[in-house]
PDB file of C-alpha atoms and ligand atoms in Angstrom:
ATOM      1  CA  MET A 276     -72.096 -79.840 -32.545  1.00  0.00           C
ATOM      2  CA  LYS A 277     -70.579 -81.407 -35.602  1.00  0.00           C
ATOM      3  CA  THR A 278     -68.385 -78.283 -36.247  1.00  0.00           C
ATOM      4  CA  VAL A 279     -67.199 -78.469 -32.601  1.00  0.00           C
ATOM      5  CA  PHE A 280     -66.344 -82.127 -33.052  1.00  0.00           C
ATOM      6  CA  ASN A 281     -64.493 -81.448 -36.300  1.00  0.00           C
ATOM      7  CA  SER A 282     -62.341 -78.712 -34.661  1.00  0.00           C
ATOM      8  CA  ILE A 283     -61.548 -81.034 -31.858  1.00  0.00           C
ATOM      9  CA  VAL A 284     -60.359 -83.650 -34.346  1.00  0.00           C
ATOM     10  CA  LEU A 285     -58.384 -80.972 -36.197  1.00  0.00           C
ATOM     11  CA  VAL A 286     -56.727 -79.746 -33.140  1.00  0.00           C
ATOM     12  CA  ALA A 287     -55.840 -83.375 -32.113  1.00  0.00           C
ATOM     13  CA  LEU A 288     -54.348 -84.067 -35.647  1.00  0.00           C
ATOM     14  CA  ALA A 289     -52.411 -80.807 -35.609  1.00  0.00           C
ATOM     15  CA  THR A 290     -50.675 -81.603 -32.224  1.00  0.00           C
ATOM     16  CA  MET A 291     -50.062 -85.285 -33.462  1.00  0.00           C
ATOM     17  CA  VAL A 292     -48.548 -84.429 -36.851  1.00  0.00           C
ATOM     18  CA  GLN A 293     -45.961 -81.970 -35.720  1.00  0.00           C
ATOM     19  CA  ALA A 294     -42.956 -82.670 -37.850  1.00  0.00           C
ATOM     20  CA  ASP A 295     -41.140 -85.247 -39.954  1.00  0.00           C
ATOM     21  CA  PHE A 296     -40.520 -84.158 -43.494  1.00  0.00           C
ATOM     22  CA  SER A 297     -43.684 -82.850 -45.140  1.00  0.00           C
ATOM     23  CA  GLU A 298     -45.966 -85.063 -47.265  1.00  0.00           C
ATOM     24  CA  LYS A 299     -44.854 -83.274 -50.399  1.00  0.00           C
ATOM     25  CA  PHE A 300     -41.217 -84.087 -49.609  1.00  0.00           C
ATOM     26  CA  ARG A 301     -41.928 -87.728 -48.747  1.00  0.00           C
ATOM     27  CA  ASP A 302     -44.050 -88.133 -51.861  1.00  0.00           C
ATOM     28  CA  HIS A 303     -41.317 -86.734 -54.068  1.00  0.00           C
ATOM     29  CA  PHE A 304     -38.863 -89.361 -52.747  1.00  0.00           C
ATOM     30  CA  SER A 305     -41.313 -92.193 -52.483  1.00  0.00           C
ATOM     31  CA  ASN A 306     -39.116 -94.254 -54.758  1.00  0.00           C
ATOM     32  CA  LEU A 307     -36.295 -94.006 -52.145  1.00  0.00           C
ATOM     33  CA  PRO A 308     -38.160 -95.496 -49.045  1.00  0.00           C
ATOM     34  CA  GLU A 309     -34.955 -96.621 -47.296  1.00  0.00           C
ATOM     35  CA  LEU A 310     -33.254 -93.343 -47.567  1.00  0.00           C
ATOM     36  CA  LEU A 311     -36.223 -91.488 -46.389  1.00  0.00           C
ATOM     37  CA  LYS A 312     -36.622 -93.688 -43.416  1.00  0.00           C
ATOM     38  CA  ASP A 313     -32.946 -93.246 -42.536  1.00  0.00           C
ATOM     39  CA  LEU A 314     -33.303 -89.468 -42.752  1.00  0.00           C
ATOM     40  CA  SER A 315     -36.737 -88.946 -41.170  1.00  0.00           C
ATOM     41  CA  ARG A 316     -35.450 -90.747 -38.033  1.00  0.00           C
ATOM     42  CA  LYS A 317     -39.117 -91.290 -37.277  1.00  0.00           C
ATOM     43  CA  SER A 318     -38.730 -94.853 -35.913  1.00  0.00           C
ATOM     44  CA  GLN A 319     -36.051 -93.663 -33.450  1.00  0.00           C
ATOM     45  CA  LEU A 320     -37.237 -90.243 -32.494  1.00  0.00           C
ATOM     46  CA  GLY A 321     -40.874 -89.816 -33.676  1.00  0.00           C
ATOM     47  CA  PRO A 322     -41.771 -86.344 -34.926  1.00  0.00           C
ATOM     48  CA  ALA A 323     -38.588 -84.874 -33.322  1.00  0.00           C
ATOM     49  CA  GLY A 324     -36.503 -86.858 -35.932  1.00  0.00           C
ATOM     50  CA  SER A 325     -36.593 -84.335 -38.882  1.00  0.00           C
ATOM     51  CA  PHE A 326     -38.430 -81.473 -40.522  1.00  0.00           C
ATOM     52  CA  GLY A 327     -38.809 -79.656 -43.798  1.00  0.00           C
ATOM     53  CA  GLY A 328     -40.360 -79.669 -47.179  1.00  0.00           C
ATOM     54  CA  GLY A 329     -43.609 -77.710 -46.693  1.00  0.00           C
ATOM     55  CA  ASN A 330     -45.861 -77.517 -49.768  1.00  0.00           C
ATOM     56  CA  HIS A 331     -42.936 -77.055 -52.136  1.00  0.00           C
ATOM     57  CA  VAL A 332     -43.237 -78.711 -55.513  1.00  0.00           C
ATOM     58  CA  GLY A 333     -40.247 -80.961 -55.721  1.00  0.00           C
ATOM     59  CA  GLY A 334     -37.615 -80.032 -58.266  1.00  0.00           C
ATOM     60  CA  ALA A 335     -38.779 -76.388 -58.601  1.00  0.00           C
ATOM     61  CA  VAL A 336     -36.239 -73.756 -57.533  1.00  0.00           C
ATOM     62  CA  THR A 337     -37.195 -72.106 -54.135  1.00  0.00           C
ATOM     63  CA  LYS A 338     -37.151 -68.220 -54.036  1.00  0.00           C
ATOM     64  CA  LYS A 339     -34.840 -68.271 -51.141  1.00  0.00           C
ATOM     65  CA  ILE A 340     -31.708 -70.446 -50.875  1.00  0.00           C
ATOM     66  CA  PRO A 341     -32.751 -73.182 -48.425  1.00  0.00           C
ATOM     67  CA  ILE A 342     -30.830 -73.887 -45.212  1.00  0.00           C
ATOM     68  CA  ILE A 343     -30.048 -77.217 -43.561  1.00  0.00           C
ATOM     69  CA  ILE A 344     -29.750 -76.982 -39.801  1.00  0.00           C
ATOM     70  CA  VAL A 345     -27.227 -79.309 -38.273  1.00  0.00           C
ATOM     71  CA  HIS A 346     -28.037 -79.729 -34.552  1.00  0.00           C
ATOM     72  CA  GLY A 347     -25.529 -80.010 -31.719  1.00  0.00           C
ATOM     73  CA  GLY A 348     -24.577 -82.954 -29.557  1.00  0.00           C
ATOM     74  CA  GLY A 349     -27.252 -84.398 -27.339  1.00  0.00           C
ATOM     75  CA  ASN A 350     -29.939 -82.843 -29.494  1.00  0.00           C
ATOM     76  CA  SER A 351     -32.304 -83.854 -32.307  1.00  0.00           C
ATOM     77  CA  ALA A 352     -33.836 -82.039 -35.203  1.00  0.00           C
ATOM     78  CA  GLY A 353     -36.772 -81.439 -32.880  1.00  0.00           C
ATOM     79  CA  SER A 354     -34.605 -79.485 -30.470  1.00  0.00           C
ATOM     80  CA  PHE A 355     -34.153 -77.044 -33.274  1.00  0.00           C
ATOM     81  CA  GLU A 356     -37.780 -76.320 -34.102  1.00  0.00           C
ATOM     82  CA  LYS A 357     -37.712 -73.103 -32.208  1.00  0.00           C
ATOM     83  CA  TYR A 358     -34.771 -72.073 -34.439  1.00  0.00           C
ATOM     84  CA  ARG A 359     -36.745 -73.038 -37.509  1.00  0.00           C
ATOM     85  CA  ASP A 360     -39.737 -71.043 -36.304  1.00  0.00           C
ATOM     86  CA  HIS A 361     -37.558 -67.988 -35.974  1.00  0.00           C
ATOM     87  CA  PHE A 362     -35.945 -68.479 -39.376  1.00  0.00           C
ATOM     88  CA  ILE A 363     -39.519 -68.558 -40.615  1.00  0.00           C
ATOM     89  CA  LYS A 364     -40.237 -65.215 -38.888  1.00  0.00           C
ATOM     90  CA  GLN A 365     -37.240 -63.836 -40.597  1.00  0.00           C
ATOM     91  CA  GLY A 366     -38.457 -64.692 -44.109  1.00  0.00           C
ATOM     92  CA  TYR A 367     -37.826 -68.401 -44.383  1.00  0.00           C
ATOM     93  CA  SER A 368     -40.572 -71.052 -44.658  1.00  0.00           C
ATOM     94  CA  ASN A 369     -41.079 -74.781 -44.154  1.00  0.00           C
ATOM     95  CA  GLU A 370     -40.147 -75.083 -47.839  1.00  0.00           C
ATOM     96  CA  THR A 371     -36.602 -73.618 -47.072  1.00  0.00           C
ATOM     97  CA  VAL A 372     -35.534 -74.911 -43.615  1.00  0.00           C
ATOM     98  CA  TYR A 373     -34.563 -78.555 -43.171  1.00  0.00           C
ATOM     99  CA  ALA A 374     -33.094 -80.806 -40.485  1.00  0.00           C
ATOM    100  CA  THR A 375     -32.500 -84.405 -39.688  1.00  0.00           C
ATOM    101  CA  SER A 376     -31.114 -85.993 -36.519  1.00  0.00           C
ATOM    102  CA  TRP A 377     -27.695 -87.186 -37.234  1.00  0.00           C
ATOM    103  CA  GLY A 378     -27.390 -89.285 -34.168  1.00  0.00           C
ATOM    104  CA  PHE A 379     -29.451 -90.523 -31.191  1.00  0.00           C
ATOM    105  CA  PRO A 380     -29.366 -87.729 -28.541  1.00  0.00           C
ATOM    106  CA  THR A 381     -28.324 -89.985 -25.655  1.00  0.00           C
ATOM    107  CA  GLU A 382     -25.293 -91.269 -27.733  1.00  0.00           C
ATOM    108  CA  THR A 383     -24.184 -87.828 -28.856  1.00  0.00           C
ATOM    109  CA  ILE A 384     -23.931 -85.931 -25.600  1.00  0.00           C
ATOM    110  CA  GLN A 385     -20.618 -84.143 -25.707  1.00  0.00           C
ATOM    111  CA  GLN A 386     -18.682 -86.161 -23.080  1.00  0.00           C
ATOM    112  CA  SER A 387     -18.952 -89.365 -24.988  1.00  0.00           C
ATOM    113  CA  LEU A 388     -19.384 -88.128 -28.543  1.00  0.00           C
ATOM    114  CA  GLU A 389     -17.782 -90.008 -31.467  1.00  0.00           C
ATOM    115  CA  MET A 390     -17.478 -88.424 -34.929  1.00  0.00           C
ATOM    116  CA  LYS A 391     -18.903 -91.390 -36.742  1.00  0.00           C
ATOM    117  CA  CYS A 392     -19.006 -91.822 -40.427  1.00  0.00           C
ATOM    118  CA  GLU A 393     -22.623 -92.743 -40.043  1.00  0.00           C
ATOM    119  CA  TYR A 394     -23.391 -89.137 -38.793  1.00  0.00           C
ATOM    120  CA  VAL A 395     -21.436 -87.565 -41.604  1.00  0.00           C
ATOM    121  CA  LYS A 396     -23.140 -89.669 -44.326  1.00  0.00           C
ATOM    122  CA  ARG A 397     -26.531 -88.819 -42.963  1.00  0.00           C
ATOM    123  CA  ILE A 398     -25.789 -85.054 -43.328  1.00  0.00           C
ATOM    124  CA  ARG A 399     -24.467 -85.671 -46.858  1.00  0.00           C
ATOM    125  CA  LYS A 400     -27.541 -87.666 -47.753  1.00  0.00           C
ATOM    126  CA  LEU A 401     -29.940 -85.005 -46.470  1.00  0.00           C
ATOM    127  CA  PHE A 402     -27.953 -82.434 -48.477  1.00  0.00           C
ATOM    128  CA  PHE A 403     -28.408 -84.273 -51.644  1.00  0.00           C
ATOM    129  CA  LEU A 404     -32.197 -84.692 -51.143  1.00  0.00           C
ATOM    130  CA  VAL A 405     -32.689 -81.009 -50.272  1.00  0.00           C
ATOM    131  CA  ALA A 406     -30.672 -79.909 -53.162  1.00  0.00           C
ATOM    132  CA  SER A 407     -32.633 -82.026 -55.541  1.00  0.00           C
ATOM    133  CA  PHE A 408     -35.923 -80.999 -53.985  1.00  0.00           C
ATOM    134  CA  THR A 409     -35.302 -77.298 -54.000  1.00  0.00           C
ATOM    135  CA  GLY A 410     -33.540 -77.209 -57.324  1.00  0.00           C
ATOM    136  CA  GLY A 411     -30.370 -75.221 -56.434  1.00  0.00           C
ATOM    137  CA  LYS A 412     -27.718 -74.394 -53.963  1.00  0.00           C
ATOM    138  CA  VAL A 413     -28.035 -74.889 -50.221  1.00  0.00           C
ATOM    139  CA  ASP A 414     -26.687 -73.111 -47.174  1.00  0.00           C
ATOM    140  CA  ILE A 415     -25.591 -75.079 -44.149  1.00  0.00           C
ATOM    141  CA  VAL A 416     -25.930 -73.697 -40.645  1.00  0.00           C
ATOM    142  CA  ALA A 417     -24.279 -76.005 -38.111  1.00  0.00           C
ATOM    143  CA  TYR A 418     -24.307 -75.720 -34.303  1.00  0.00           C
ATOM    144  CA  GLY A 419     -21.920 -76.855 -31.595  1.00  0.00           C
ATOM    145  CA  GLU A 420     -20.744 -80.515 -32.001  1.00  0.00           C
ATOM    146  CA  GLY A 421     -22.754 -80.726 -35.206  1.00  0.00           C
ATOM    147  CA  ALA A 422     -20.321 -78.333 -36.947  1.00  0.00           C
ATOM    148  CA  PRO A 423     -17.391 -80.676 -37.309  1.00  0.00           C
ATOM    149  CA  ILE A 424     -19.781 -83.411 -38.521  1.00  0.00           C
ATOM    150  CA  ALA A 425     -21.281 -81.090 -41.101  1.00  0.00           C
ATOM    151  CA  ARG A 426     -17.756 -79.933 -42.194  1.00  0.00           C
ATOM    152  CA  LYS A 427     -16.617 -83.434 -42.855  1.00  0.00           C
ATOM    153  CA  ALA A 428     -19.895 -83.891 -44.824  1.00  0.00           C
ATOM    154  CA  VAL A 429     -18.960 -80.978 -47.002  1.00  0.00           C
ATOM    155  CA  ILE A 430     -15.329 -81.940 -47.417  1.00  0.00           C
ATOM    156  CA  GLY A 431     -16.169 -85.554 -48.317  1.00  0.00           C
ATOM    157  CA  ARG A 432     -13.341 -87.940 -48.900  1.00  0.00           C
ATOM    158  CA  ASN A 433     -12.528 -90.951 -46.670  1.00  0.00           C
ATOM    159  CA  CYS A 434     -13.938 -91.205 -43.130  1.00  0.00           C
ATOM    160  CA  VAL A 435     -11.462 -91.465 -40.376  1.00  0.00           C
ATOM    161  CA  ASP A 436     -13.187 -94.427 -38.567  1.00  0.00           C
ATOM    162  CA  THR A 437     -14.361 -96.585 -41.446  1.00  0.00           C
ATOM    163  CA  ASN A 438     -12.086 -95.366 -44.224  1.00  0.00           C
ATOM    164  CA  GLN A 439     -15.176 -95.318 -46.379  1.00  0.00           C
ATOM    165  CA  ASP A 440     -15.041 -92.782 -49.281  1.00  0.00           C
ATOM    166  CA  THR A 441     -17.916 -90.476 -48.812  1.00  0.00           C
ATOM    167  CA  GLY A 442     -17.419 -88.798 -52.242  1.00  0.00           C
ATOM    168  CA  ASN A 443     -16.321 -85.425 -53.589  1.00  0.00           C
ATOM    169  CA  SER A 444     -16.544 -82.116 -51.824  1.00  0.00           C
ATOM    170  CA  LEU A 445     -19.859 -80.288 -52.032  1.00  0.00           C
ATOM    171  CA  ARG A 446     -18.083 -77.051 -53.271  1.00  0.00           C
ATOM    172  CA  ASN A 447     -20.363 -76.471 -56.229  1.00  0.00           C
ATOM    173  CA  GLU A 448     -23.603 -77.190 -54.369  1.00  0.00           C
ATOM    174  CA  VAL A 449     -23.208 -75.551 -50.995  1.00  0.00           C
ATOM    175  CA  ARG A 450     -23.366 -71.707 -51.113  1.00  0.00           C
ATOM    176  CA  ALA A 451     -22.383 -70.976 -47.637  1.00  0.00           C
ATOM    177  CA  PHE A 452     -21.361 -72.684 -44.495  1.00  0.00           C
ATOM    178  CA  VAL A 453     -22.168 -71.036 -41.188  1.00  0.00           C
ATOM    179  CA  SER A 454     -20.825 -72.567 -37.940  1.00  0.00           C
ATOM    180  CA  VAL A 455     -22.483 -71.204 -34.752  1.00  0.00           C
ATOM    181  CA  ARG A 456     -20.226 -71.876 -31.752  1.00  0.00           C
ATOM    182  CA  GLY A 457     -19.070 -75.002 -33.681  1.00  0.00           C
ATOM    183  CA  GLN A 458     -16.529 -77.261 -31.919  1.00  0.00           C
ATOM    184  CA  ASN A 459     -14.401 -77.101 -34.949  1.00  0.00           C
ATOM    185  CA  GLY A 460     -10.973 -77.248 -33.263  1.00  0.00           C
ATOM    186  CA  GLY A 461     -12.070 -79.823 -30.567  1.00  0.00           C
ATOM    187  CA  ILE A 462     -13.315 -79.136 -27.072  1.00  0.00           C
ATOM    188  CA  LEU A 463     -11.360 -77.988 -23.958  1.00  0.00           C
ATOM    189  CA  CYS A 464      -9.884 -81.298 -22.772  1.00  0.00           C
ATOM    190  CA  ASP A 465      -7.688 -81.214 -19.699  1.00  0.00           C
ATOM    191  CA  PRO A 466      -4.376 -82.862 -20.834  1.00  0.00           C
ATOM    192  CA  SER A 467      -3.511 -83.784 -17.304  1.00  0.00           C
ATOM    193  CA  GLY A 468      -6.189 -86.528 -17.234  1.00  0.00           C
ATOM    194  CA  ASP A 469      -9.555 -85.625 -18.608  1.00  0.00           C
ATOM    195  CA  LYS A 470     -11.663 -88.688 -18.110  1.00  0.00           C
ATOM    196  CA  ARG A 471     -14.364 -87.793 -20.669  1.00  0.00           C
ATOM    197  CA  ALA A 472     -14.538 -90.530 -23.355  1.00  0.00           C
ATOM    198  CA  THR A 473     -14.514 -87.975 -26.124  1.00  0.00           C
ATOM    199  CA  CYS A 474     -11.187 -86.464 -24.753  1.00  0.00           C
ATOM    200  CA  LEU A 475      -9.626 -89.917 -24.611  1.00  0.00           C
ATOM    201  CA  ASN A 476     -10.682 -90.962 -28.004  1.00  0.00           C
ATOM    202  CA  MET A 477      -7.738 -89.947 -30.287  1.00  0.00           C
ATOM    203  CA  ASP A 478      -9.477 -91.353 -33.378  1.00  0.00           C
ATOM    204  CA  ILE A 479     -12.898 -89.869 -33.613  1.00  0.00           C
ATOM    205  CA  GLY A 480     -13.253 -87.916 -30.371  1.00  0.00           C
ATOM    206  CA  LEU A 481     -13.477 -84.231 -29.863  1.00  0.00           C
ATOM    207  CA  ASN A 482      -9.974 -84.012 -28.510  1.00  0.00           C
ATOM    208  CA  CYS A 483      -8.175 -81.265 -30.356  1.00  0.00           C
ATOM    209  CA  GLY A 484      -5.495 -83.888 -31.348  1.00  0.00           C
ATOM    210  CA  SER A 485      -7.907 -86.584 -32.621  1.00  0.00           C
ATOM    211  CA  LYS A 486      -7.555 -87.885 -36.052  1.00  0.00           C
ATOM    212  CA  PHE A 487     -10.947 -86.583 -37.005  1.00  0.00           C
ATOM    213  CA  ILE A 488     -10.279 -83.074 -35.771  1.00  0.00           C
ATOM    214  CA  LYS A 489      -6.931 -83.023 -37.474  1.00  0.00           C
ATOM    215  CA  ASP A 490      -8.538 -84.285 -40.670  1.00  0.00           C
ATOM    216  CA  ILE A 491     -11.030 -81.426 -40.921  1.00  0.00           C
ATOM    217  CA  ASN A 492      -8.464 -78.750 -39.872  1.00  0.00           C
ATOM    218  CA  ALA A 493      -4.937 -79.752 -40.946  1.00  0.00           C
ATOM    219  CA  ILE A 494      -6.345 -79.777 -44.410  1.00  0.00           C
ATOM    220  CA  GLY A 495      -7.499 -76.208 -44.174  1.00  0.00           C
ATOM    221  CA  LYS A 496      -6.712 -75.948 -47.807  1.00  0.00           C
ATOM    222  CA  HIS A 497      -9.043 -78.719 -48.709  1.00  0.00           C
ATOM    223  CA  TRP A 498     -11.636 -77.150 -46.491  1.00  0.00           C
ATOM    224  CA  LYS A 499     -11.260 -73.918 -48.434  1.00  0.00           C
ATOM    225  CA  GLU A 500     -11.522 -75.868 -51.625  1.00  0.00           C
ATOM    226  CA  ALA A 501     -14.685 -77.544 -50.316  1.00  0.00           C
ATOM    227  CA  VAL A 502     -16.774 -74.463 -49.692  1.00  0.00           C
ATOM    228  CA  HIS A 503     -16.613 -70.909 -51.008  1.00  0.00           C
ATOM    229  CA  SER A 504     -18.126 -68.944 -48.240  1.00  0.00           C
ATOM    230  CA  ILE A 505     -17.186 -69.957 -44.737  1.00  0.00           C
ATOM    231  CA  HIS A 506     -18.327 -68.160 -41.635  1.00  0.00           C
ATOM    232  CA  SER A 507     -17.814 -68.899 -37.884  1.00  0.00           C
ATOM    233  CA  ILE A 508     -19.805 -67.281 -35.217  1.00  0.00           C
ATOM    234  CA  VAL A 509     -17.650 -67.541 -32.100  1.00  0.00           C
ATOM    235  CA  PRO A 510     -17.955 -66.601 -28.470  1.00  0.00           C
ATOM    236  CA  LEU A 511     -16.604 -63.151 -27.589  1.00  0.00           C
ATOM    237  CA  LEU A 512     -13.989 -64.739 -25.358  1.00  0.00           C
ATOM    238  CA  PRO A 513     -11.804 -67.078 -27.408  1.00  0.00           C
ATOM    239  CA  GLN A 514     -11.571 -70.629 -26.067  1.00  0.00           C
ATOM    240  CA  LYS A 515      -8.177 -72.116 -26.655  1.00  0.00           C
ATOM    241  CA  THR A 516      -7.688 -75.938 -26.754  1.00  0.00           C
ATOM    242  CA  ASN A 517      -4.487 -77.459 -25.407  1.00  0.00           C
ATOM    243  CA  CYS A 518      -3.355 -77.845 -29.012  1.00  0.00           C
ATOM    244  CA  GLY A 519      -3.329 -74.030 -29.185  1.00  0.00           C
ATOM    245  CA  SER A 520      -6.194 -74.022 -31.569  1.00  0.00           C
ATOM    246  CA  ASP A 521      -9.409 -71.988 -31.147  1.00  0.00           C
ATOM    247  CA  SER A 522     -12.059 -74.339 -30.107  1.00  0.00           C
ATOM    248  CA  CYS A 523     -14.696 -72.598 -32.397  1.00  0.00           C
ATOM    249  CA  GLY A 524     -12.524 -71.391 -35.155  1.00  0.00           C
ATOM    250  CA  ILE A 525     -12.408 -72.624 -38.739  1.00  0.00           C
ATOM    251  CA  PRO A 526      -9.424 -71.973 -40.966  1.00  0.00           C
ATOM    252  CA  TYR A 527     -10.118 -69.510 -43.719  1.00  0.00           C
ATOM    253  CA  SER A 528     -13.471 -68.439 -42.250  1.00  0.00           C
ATOM    254  CA  LYS A 529     -14.861 -65.048 -41.761  1.00  0.00           C
ATOM    255  CA  VAL A 530     -15.175 -64.651 -37.974  1.00  0.00           C
ATOM    256  CA  TYR A 531     -18.072 -62.946 -36.206  1.00  0.00           C
ATOM    257  CA  GLU A 532     -17.826 -62.580 -32.379  1.00  0.00           C
ATOM    258  CA  TYR A 533     -21.050 -63.096 -30.501  1.00  0.00           C
ATOM    259  CA  ASP A 534     -22.185 -63.321 -26.944  1.00  0.00           C
ATOM    260  CA  PHE A 535     -24.827 -65.932 -27.466  1.00  0.00           C
ATOM    261  CA  ASN A 536     -28.071 -64.337 -26.210  1.00  0.00           C
ATOM    262  CA  GLY A 537     -30.516 -67.009 -27.086  1.00  0.00           C
ATOM    263  CA  VAL A 538     -32.392 -68.349 -30.088  1.00  0.00           C
ATOM    264  CA  GLU A 539     -33.803 -65.177 -31.588  1.00  0.00           C
ATOM    265  CA  GLN A 540     -30.721 -63.071 -31.578  1.00  0.00           C
ATOM    266  CA  ASN A 541     -28.734 -66.138 -32.651  1.00  0.00           C
ATOM    267  CA  VAL A 542     -30.896 -66.716 -35.739  1.00  0.00           C
ATOM    268  CA  ASN A 543     -30.959 -63.060 -36.523  1.00  0.00           C
ATOM    269  CA  ARG A 544     -27.197 -63.038 -36.715  1.00  0.00           C
ATOM    270  CA  VAL A 545     -27.128 -65.961 -39.117  1.00  0.00           C
ATOM    271  CA  VAL A 546     -29.853 -64.470 -41.253  1.00  0.00           C
ATOM    272  CA  GLU A 547     -27.877 -61.115 -41.315  1.00  0.00           C
ATOM    273  CA  ILE A 548     -24.742 -63.000 -42.544  1.00  0.00           C
ATOM    274  CA  LEU A 549     -26.633 -64.985 -45.201  1.00  0.00           C
ATOM    275  CA  LYS A 550     -28.445 -61.821 -46.455  1.00  0.00           C
ATOM    276  CA  LYS A 551     -25.153 -60.262 -47.370  1.00  0.00           C
ATOM    277  CA  LEU A 552     -24.016 -63.001 -49.601  1.00  0.00           C
TER     278      LEU A 552
HETATM  279  C1  NAG B 662     -44.596 -75.642 -40.845  1.00  0.00           C
HETATM  280  O1  NAG B 662     -44.424 -77.084 -40.452  1.00  0.00           O
HETATM  281  C2  NAG B 662     -44.746 -77.301 -39.096  1.00  0.00           C
HETATM  282  C3  NAG B 662     -44.685 -78.824 -38.921  1.00  0.00           C
HETATM  283  O2  NAG B 662     -43.482 -79.315 -39.463  1.00  0.00           O
HETATM  284  C4  NAG B 662     -46.216 -76.892 -38.791  1.00  0.00           C
HETATM  285  O3  NAG B 662     -46.590 -77.113 -37.437  1.00  0.00           O
HETATM  286  C5  NAG B 662     -46.332 -75.441 -39.211  1.00  0.00           C
HETATM  287  O4  NAG B 662     -47.809 -75.089 -39.121  1.00  0.00           O
HETATM  288  C6  NAG B 662     -46.014 -75.179 -40.640  1.00  0.00           C
HETATM  289  N1  NAG B 662     -46.054 -73.726 -40.924  1.00  0.00           N
HETATM  290  C7  NAG B 662     -46.686 -73.262 -41.929  1.00  0.00           C
HETATM  291  C8  NAG B 662     -46.639 -71.789 -42.138  1.00  0.00           C
HETATM  292  O5  NAG B 662     -47.207 -74.056 -42.736  1.00  0.00           O
END
């Protein structure tokens, strides 16, 4: 009877404690409680806020170069657990796959999305923690609307909205950047009167002509300086914005066409690219 009871308790615990950064990760950074709180996103999103860390001993080098997953608009880290699980099936582990939620899902849906400095800084902060925890370089895999946020995080420099200096490029710490259908060139806004807030926002919207989108692309040179190995996985049929740019393209990137067949094939493609590096 006691054993039955214990296993019921264990099952209940296992379903309760789904994610958030692991205990090992949280312990390692227990001297930085504010930072941990901001990145775990637990108070806003509960267990969907973040994941990663596993049983790794902080500071030791992981066997595999860890990846940070940057989710798309309207999503959270939790929405990418199925991606994490498939990365794990492909040789990764809880010690080598990390994510935080850069914004609150209802505020980051594509039509009203703003590329805020707050989001960029959150990705940068996670990057520094993961790099320190895993003792070496990190790969970044960014999806959809998360890709321009992650690119700005890697480039560093001043934010478009707050003019805050976010710091130097992460060139020497990021090994590879993989954008998966990232909205790097902006989204397809209708120039003859698109009502979507993000298309009307010429500062930090996803309009191809916004200051933010220009900032991460016009300085293609800086972007190239900011990371050595750049890969963009794009739809088979190119999507051109009204600026003439490719919606999913990144200057100087290696381009892989893909027909987006769901999580498993998607992750397999990323793993294939990273394996060759
Ligand atoms: C990885 O972490 C998740 C929670 O974040 C957990 O549910 C899963 O069991 C862990 N996997 C392994 C192999 O430890």
